[in-house]
Amino acid sequence: MKKIKLALGFLTIIPIHGTDPYLPGDIGRAAGWFPWIGALLGLIVAGVYYGLSQIFAPLLTAVLSLATWITLTGGLHLDGLADSCDGLLNTSNKERRLEIMKDPRLGPFGGIGLILIILLKFACLYSLPTHSLWFALPLAAGLGRWLLLWAGKQPLARPSGLAVDFASGLNKNSFILGAMAVFFLAVLAGYAAGWHSLAAVAFVHLLAWLIFKIANSRLGGMTGDIFGFIVELSEAAAMLIFCFKL
């Protein structure tokens, strides 16, 4: 139960009160629940979308549903995406890029990245067939958080920080539990949507691999901001696959 509370409290704004002390690496040990929490988030957003669609036009429904999604996560991963865009797209050296990513101010690349990812997610929500919401959104959100486990096993750019604490607690059980969630979500989505499910799983893993390579080349490894970058891009990419009309 402690691990579920940790995962829920870390990934959402839902207030979780517990008496258990936090130990180094606990968040990594709780990471197996991340895809399950992601699936829950996706299911909540799908429910919100369905409810709003009964009283509002599709455009407003998509906007309010995306606002709900961002609110539930506290914009945690969007912040990482913005910082990652500022750092990765900077033309200086690795050390300077890492400094830029720690700067709380929003740079031009970060602003552009935020606008583009929000527009893409909005367009996907607006374009998704209503019957696809119930499995596409849980799979997209679950995959995004599953990839955090793989990101935690990559080389790290800094000797300390959230990414290091997270990576130190990752273990075999985390991966088994997380993989169970992805398998369950993919099979469920595959039964309902066919090839879209398999394509989404394959595409986001390829995308994550490319991000790993880019981060290692330009930063020297993963950071907490890159983790958020991966979540946001993979969610949008998975949703995009489900928007294909083929």
Protein backbone atom coordinates (compact mmCIF):
# COMPACT_ATOMS: atom_id res chain seq x y z
CA MET A 1 0.00 0.00 0.00
CA LYS A 2 2.90 2.36 0.71
CA LYS A 3 4.15 1.96 -2.85
CA ILE A 4 0.73 2.71 -4.34
CA LYS A 5 0.44 5.82 -2.18
CA LEU A 6 3.91 6.95 -3.21
CA ALA A 7 3.18 6.44 -6.89
CA LEU A 8 -0.18 8.17 -6.67
CA GLY A 9 1.20 11.08 -4.66
CA PHE A 10 4.17 11.53 -6.97
CA LEU A 11 2.31 11.37 -10.29
CA THR A 12 -0.87 13.23 -9.34
CA ILE A 13 -2.09 16.09 -7.17
CA ILE A 14 -4.33 13.70 -5.24
CA PRO A 15 -3.47 14.30 -1.56
CA ILE A 16 -2.06 11.14 -0.04
CA HIS A 17 -1.37 11.14 3.67
CA GLY A 18 0.77 8.45 5.22
CA THR A 19 2.87 7.89 8.30
CA ASP A 20 5.58 5.77 6.69
CA PRO A 21 8.94 7.57 6.47
CA TYR A 22 10.38 8.13 3.01
CA LEU A 23 13.61 6.24 2.38
CA PRO A 24 16.09 6.83 -0.47
CA GLY A 25 15.03 4.86 -3.54
CA ASP A 26 11.43 4.39 -2.39
CA ILE A 27 10.04 6.15 -5.46
CA GLY A 28 11.94 3.73 -7.70
CA ARG A 29 10.65 0.75 -5.76
CA ALA A 30 7.13 2.12 -6.26
CA ALA A 31 7.67 2.60 -10.01
CA GLY A 32 6.00 -0.68 -10.91
CA TRP A 33 2.73 1.03 -10.07
CA PHE A 34 3.42 3.98 -12.39
CA PRO A 35 1.79 2.44 -15.49
CA TRP A 36 -1.23 1.45 -13.41
CA ILE A 37 -1.58 5.00 -12.10
CA GLY A 38 -1.16 6.26 -15.66
CA ALA A 39 -3.97 3.96 -16.80
CA LEU A 40 -6.16 5.32 -14.00
CA LEU A 41 -5.42 8.88 -15.11
CA GLY A 42 -6.32 8.02 -18.69
CA LEU A 43 -9.54 6.38 -17.57
CA ILE A 44 -10.50 9.43 -15.51
CA VAL A 45 -9.85 11.76 -18.46
CA ALA A 46 -11.87 9.48 -20.74
CA GLY A 47 -14.74 9.61 -18.26
CA VAL A 48 -14.52 13.39 -18.03
CA TYR A 49 -14.49 13.65 -21.82
CA TYR A 50 -17.52 11.41 -22.15
CA GLY A 51 -19.45 13.34 -19.50
CA LEU A 52 -18.60 16.74 -20.96
CA SER A 53 -19.45 15.56 -24.47
CA GLN A 54 -23.05 15.16 -23.34
CA ILE A 55 -23.40 18.88 -22.61
CA PHE A 56 -20.71 20.67 -24.67
CA ALA A 57 -19.56 20.82 -28.27
CA PRO A 58 -16.54 18.62 -29.21
CA LEU A 59 -14.09 21.53 -29.32
CA LEU A 60 -14.86 22.73 -25.80
CA THR A 61 -15.01 19.15 -24.55
CA ALA A 62 -11.47 18.48 -25.79
CA VAL A 63 -10.13 21.68 -24.22
CA LEU A 64 -11.71 21.01 -20.82
CA SER A 65 -10.65 17.36 -20.85
CA LEU A 66 -7.04 18.30 -21.57
CA ALA A 67 -7.19 20.93 -18.83
CA THR A 68 -8.40 18.22 -16.44
CA TRP A 69 -5.52 15.95 -17.48
CA ILE A 70 -2.93 18.65 -16.90
CA THR A 71 -4.50 19.62 -13.57
CA LEU A 72 -4.53 16.04 -12.28
CA THR A 73 -0.78 15.73 -12.89
CA GLY A 74 0.03 19.22 -11.67
CA GLY A 75 1.83 19.88 -14.94
CA LEU A 76 4.70 17.76 -13.61
CA HIS A 77 5.80 16.35 -16.95
CA LEU A 78 5.11 19.51 -18.93
CA ASP A 79 7.67 21.31 -16.79
CA GLY A 80 10.23 18.64 -17.66
CA LEU A 81 9.37 18.89 -21.34
CA ALA A 82 9.87 22.65 -21.36
CA ASP A 83 13.23 22.44 -19.58
CA SER A 84 14.32 19.61 -21.88
CA CYS A 85 13.49 21.62 -25.00
CA ASP A 86 15.49 24.57 -23.68
CA GLY A 87 18.48 22.35 -22.90
CA LEU A 88 18.52 19.88 -25.76
CA LEU A 89 18.06 22.52 -28.45
CA ASN A 90 20.77 24.79 -27.07
CA THR A 91 23.91 24.86 -29.21
CA SER A 92 26.45 25.12 -26.36
CA ASN A 93 28.23 22.29 -24.50
CA LYS A 94 26.80 19.61 -22.20
CA GLU A 95 27.58 21.49 -19.00
CA ARG A 96 25.82 24.63 -20.21
CA ARG A 97 22.79 22.66 -21.39
CA LEU A 98 22.43 21.09 -17.94
CA GLU A 99 22.68 24.54 -16.34
CA ILE A 100 19.96 25.85 -18.63
CA MET A 101 17.68 22.96 -17.71
CA LYS A 102 18.01 23.82 -14.01
CA ASP A 103 17.08 27.45 -14.66
CA PRO A 104 13.45 27.96 -13.51
CA ARG A 105 12.86 30.56 -16.21
CA LEU A 106 11.08 29.47 -19.39
CA GLY A 107 13.20 29.86 -22.51
CA PRO A 108 12.01 30.27 -26.11
CA PHE A 109 12.48 26.61 -27.03
CA GLY A 110 10.65 25.54 -23.90
CA GLY A 111 7.74 27.85 -24.68
CA ILE A 112 7.50 26.56 -28.23
CA GLY A 113 7.69 22.97 -27.01
CA LEU A 114 4.86 23.54 -24.52
CA ILE A 115 2.63 25.12 -27.14
CA LEU A 116 3.25 22.36 -29.66
CA ILE A 117 2.70 19.45 -27.27
CA ILE A 118 -0.49 20.98 -25.84
CA LEU A 119 -1.81 21.66 -29.35
CA LEU A 120 -0.96 18.12 -30.44
CA LYS A 121 -2.67 16.55 -27.43
CA PHE A 122 -5.69 18.78 -27.90
CA ALA A 123 -5.92 17.86 -31.59
CA CYS A 124 -5.66 14.17 -30.73
CA LEU A 125 -8.38 14.39 -28.08
CA TYR A 126 -10.59 16.27 -30.51
CA SER A 127 -9.94 13.75 -33.30
CA LEU A 128 -10.18 10.49 -31.37
CA PRO A 129 -13.37 8.52 -32.01
CA THR A 130 -15.46 8.55 -28.83
CA HIS A 131 -15.41 4.75 -28.54
CA SER A 132 -11.57 4.83 -28.63
CA LEU A 133 -11.21 7.04 -25.57
CA TRP A 134 -11.78 4.26 -23.05
CA PHE A 135 -8.75 2.25 -24.14
CA ALA A 136 -6.56 4.73 -26.06
CA LEU A 137 -6.13 7.18 -23.17
CA PRO A 138 -5.34 4.58 -20.47
CA LEU A 139 -2.83 2.91 -22.81
CA ALA A 140 -1.20 6.22 -23.77
CA ALA A 141 -0.87 7.38 -20.16
CA GLY A 142 0.23 3.94 -18.98
CA LEU A 143 2.90 3.65 -21.67
CA GLY A 144 4.27 7.09 -20.86
CA ARG A 145 4.89 6.10 -17.26
CA TRP A 146 6.13 2.62 -18.14
CA LEU A 147 8.92 4.20 -20.15
CA LEU A 148 10.10 5.99 -17.01
CA LEU A 149 11.32 2.64 -15.74
CA TRP A 150 13.45 2.14 -18.85
CA ALA A 151 14.69 5.71 -18.63
CA GLY A 152 15.82 5.03 -15.08
CA LYS A 153 18.09 2.22 -16.31
CA GLN A 154 19.95 4.51 -18.71
CA PRO A 155 23.14 6.44 -17.85
CA LEU A 156 22.42 9.52 -15.75
CA ALA A 157 23.76 12.99 -16.50
CA ARG A 158 24.07 14.14 -12.88
CA PRO A 159 25.49 12.41 -9.78
CA SER A 160 22.52 13.42 -7.63
CA GLY A 161 18.91 14.50 -7.90
CA LEU A 162 15.49 12.98 -8.40
CA ALA A 163 16.58 10.82 -11.34
CA VAL A 164 19.36 9.26 -9.25
CA ASP A 165 17.01 8.58 -6.33
CA PHE A 166 14.47 7.06 -8.70
CA ALA A 167 17.01 4.88 -10.51
CA SER A 168 18.54 3.61 -7.27
CA GLY A 169 15.28 1.98 -6.21
CA LEU A 170 14.35 0.29 -9.48
CA ASN A 171 14.33 -3.49 -9.25
CA LYS A 172 13.06 -6.58 -11.04
CA ASN A 173 9.72 -6.47 -9.28
CA SER A 174 9.14 -2.92 -10.53
CA PHE A 175 9.61 -4.05 -14.13
CA ILE A 176 7.44 -7.15 -13.74
CA LEU A 177 4.55 -5.19 -12.24
CA GLY A 178 4.89 -2.43 -14.82
CA ALA A 179 5.10 -4.89 -17.71
CA MET A 180 1.91 -6.57 -16.49
CA ALA A 181 0.10 -3.24 -16.77
CA VAL A 182 1.37 -2.58 -20.29
CA PHE A 183 0.47 -6.10 -21.42
CA PHE A 184 -3.02 -5.84 -19.97
CA LEU A 185 -3.64 -2.39 -21.48
CA ALA A 186 -2.21 -3.36 -24.87
CA VAL A 187 -4.30 -6.54 -25.09
CA LEU A 188 -7.44 -4.68 -24.06
CA ALA A 189 -6.80 -1.91 -26.57
CA GLY A 190 -5.82 -4.44 -29.22
CA TYR A 191 -9.08 -6.31 -28.80
CA ALA A 192 -10.99 -3.07 -29.32
CA ALA A 193 -8.81 -1.28 -31.88
CA GLY A 194 -6.70 -3.93 -33.59
CA TRP A 195 -3.36 -2.86 -35.04
CA HIS A 196 -3.46 0.60 -33.45
CA SER A 197 -2.57 -0.87 -30.06
CA LEU A 198 0.50 -2.78 -31.25
CA ALA A 199 1.61 0.17 -33.37
CA ALA A 200 1.30 2.54 -30.42
CA VAL A 201 3.36 0.27 -28.15
CA ALA A 202 6.07 -0.18 -30.78
CA PHE A 203 6.18 3.48 -31.78
CA VAL A 204 6.53 4.90 -28.27
CA HIS A 205 9.33 2.45 -27.45
CA LEU A 206 11.17 3.51 -30.60
CA LEU A 207 10.59 7.16 -29.70
CA ALA A 208 11.93 6.61 -26.18
CA TRP A 209 15.01 4.88 -27.57
CA LEU A 210 15.70 7.89 -29.80
CA ILE A 211 15.31 10.24 -26.84
CA PHE A 212 17.74 8.10 -24.82
CA LYS A 213 20.30 8.43 -27.62
CA ILE A 214 19.82 12.18 -28.00
CA ALA A 215 19.98 12.83 -24.25
CA ASN A 216 23.11 10.74 -23.90
CA SER A 217 24.76 12.59 -26.77
CA ARG A 218 23.77 16.12 -25.78
CA LEU A 219 23.62 15.87 -21.98
CA GLY A 220 25.65 12.82 -21.05
CA GLY A 221 22.62 10.88 -19.85
CA MET A 222 19.14 11.10 -18.34
CA THR A 223 17.80 13.78 -16.01
CA GLY A 224 14.49 14.20 -14.24
CA ASP A 225 13.46 16.71 -16.90
CA ILE A 226 14.13 14.19 -19.66
CA PHE A 227 11.84 11.78 -17.80
CA GLY A 228 9.01 14.29 -18.12
CA PHE A 229 9.92 14.91 -21.76
CA ILE A 230 9.56 11.18 -22.45
CA VAL A 231 6.17 10.97 -20.75
CA GLU A 232 4.69 13.88 -22.67
CA LEU A 233 6.01 12.84 -26.08
CA SER A 234 5.06 9.20 -25.67
CA GLU A 235 1.53 10.05 -24.54
CA ALA A 236 1.03 12.31 -27.55
CA ALA A 237 2.60 9.76 -29.91
CA ALA A 238 0.36 6.94 -28.69
CA MET A 239 -2.74 9.10 -29.03
CA LEU A 240 -1.66 10.10 -32.52
CA ILE A 241 -1.50 6.45 -33.60
CA PHE A 242 -5.09 5.91 -32.47
CA CYS A 243 -6.17 8.88 -34.60
CA PHE A 244 -5.15 7.11 -37.82
CA LYS A 245 -8.20 6.32 -39.95
CA LEU A 246 -6.69 3.22 -41.55
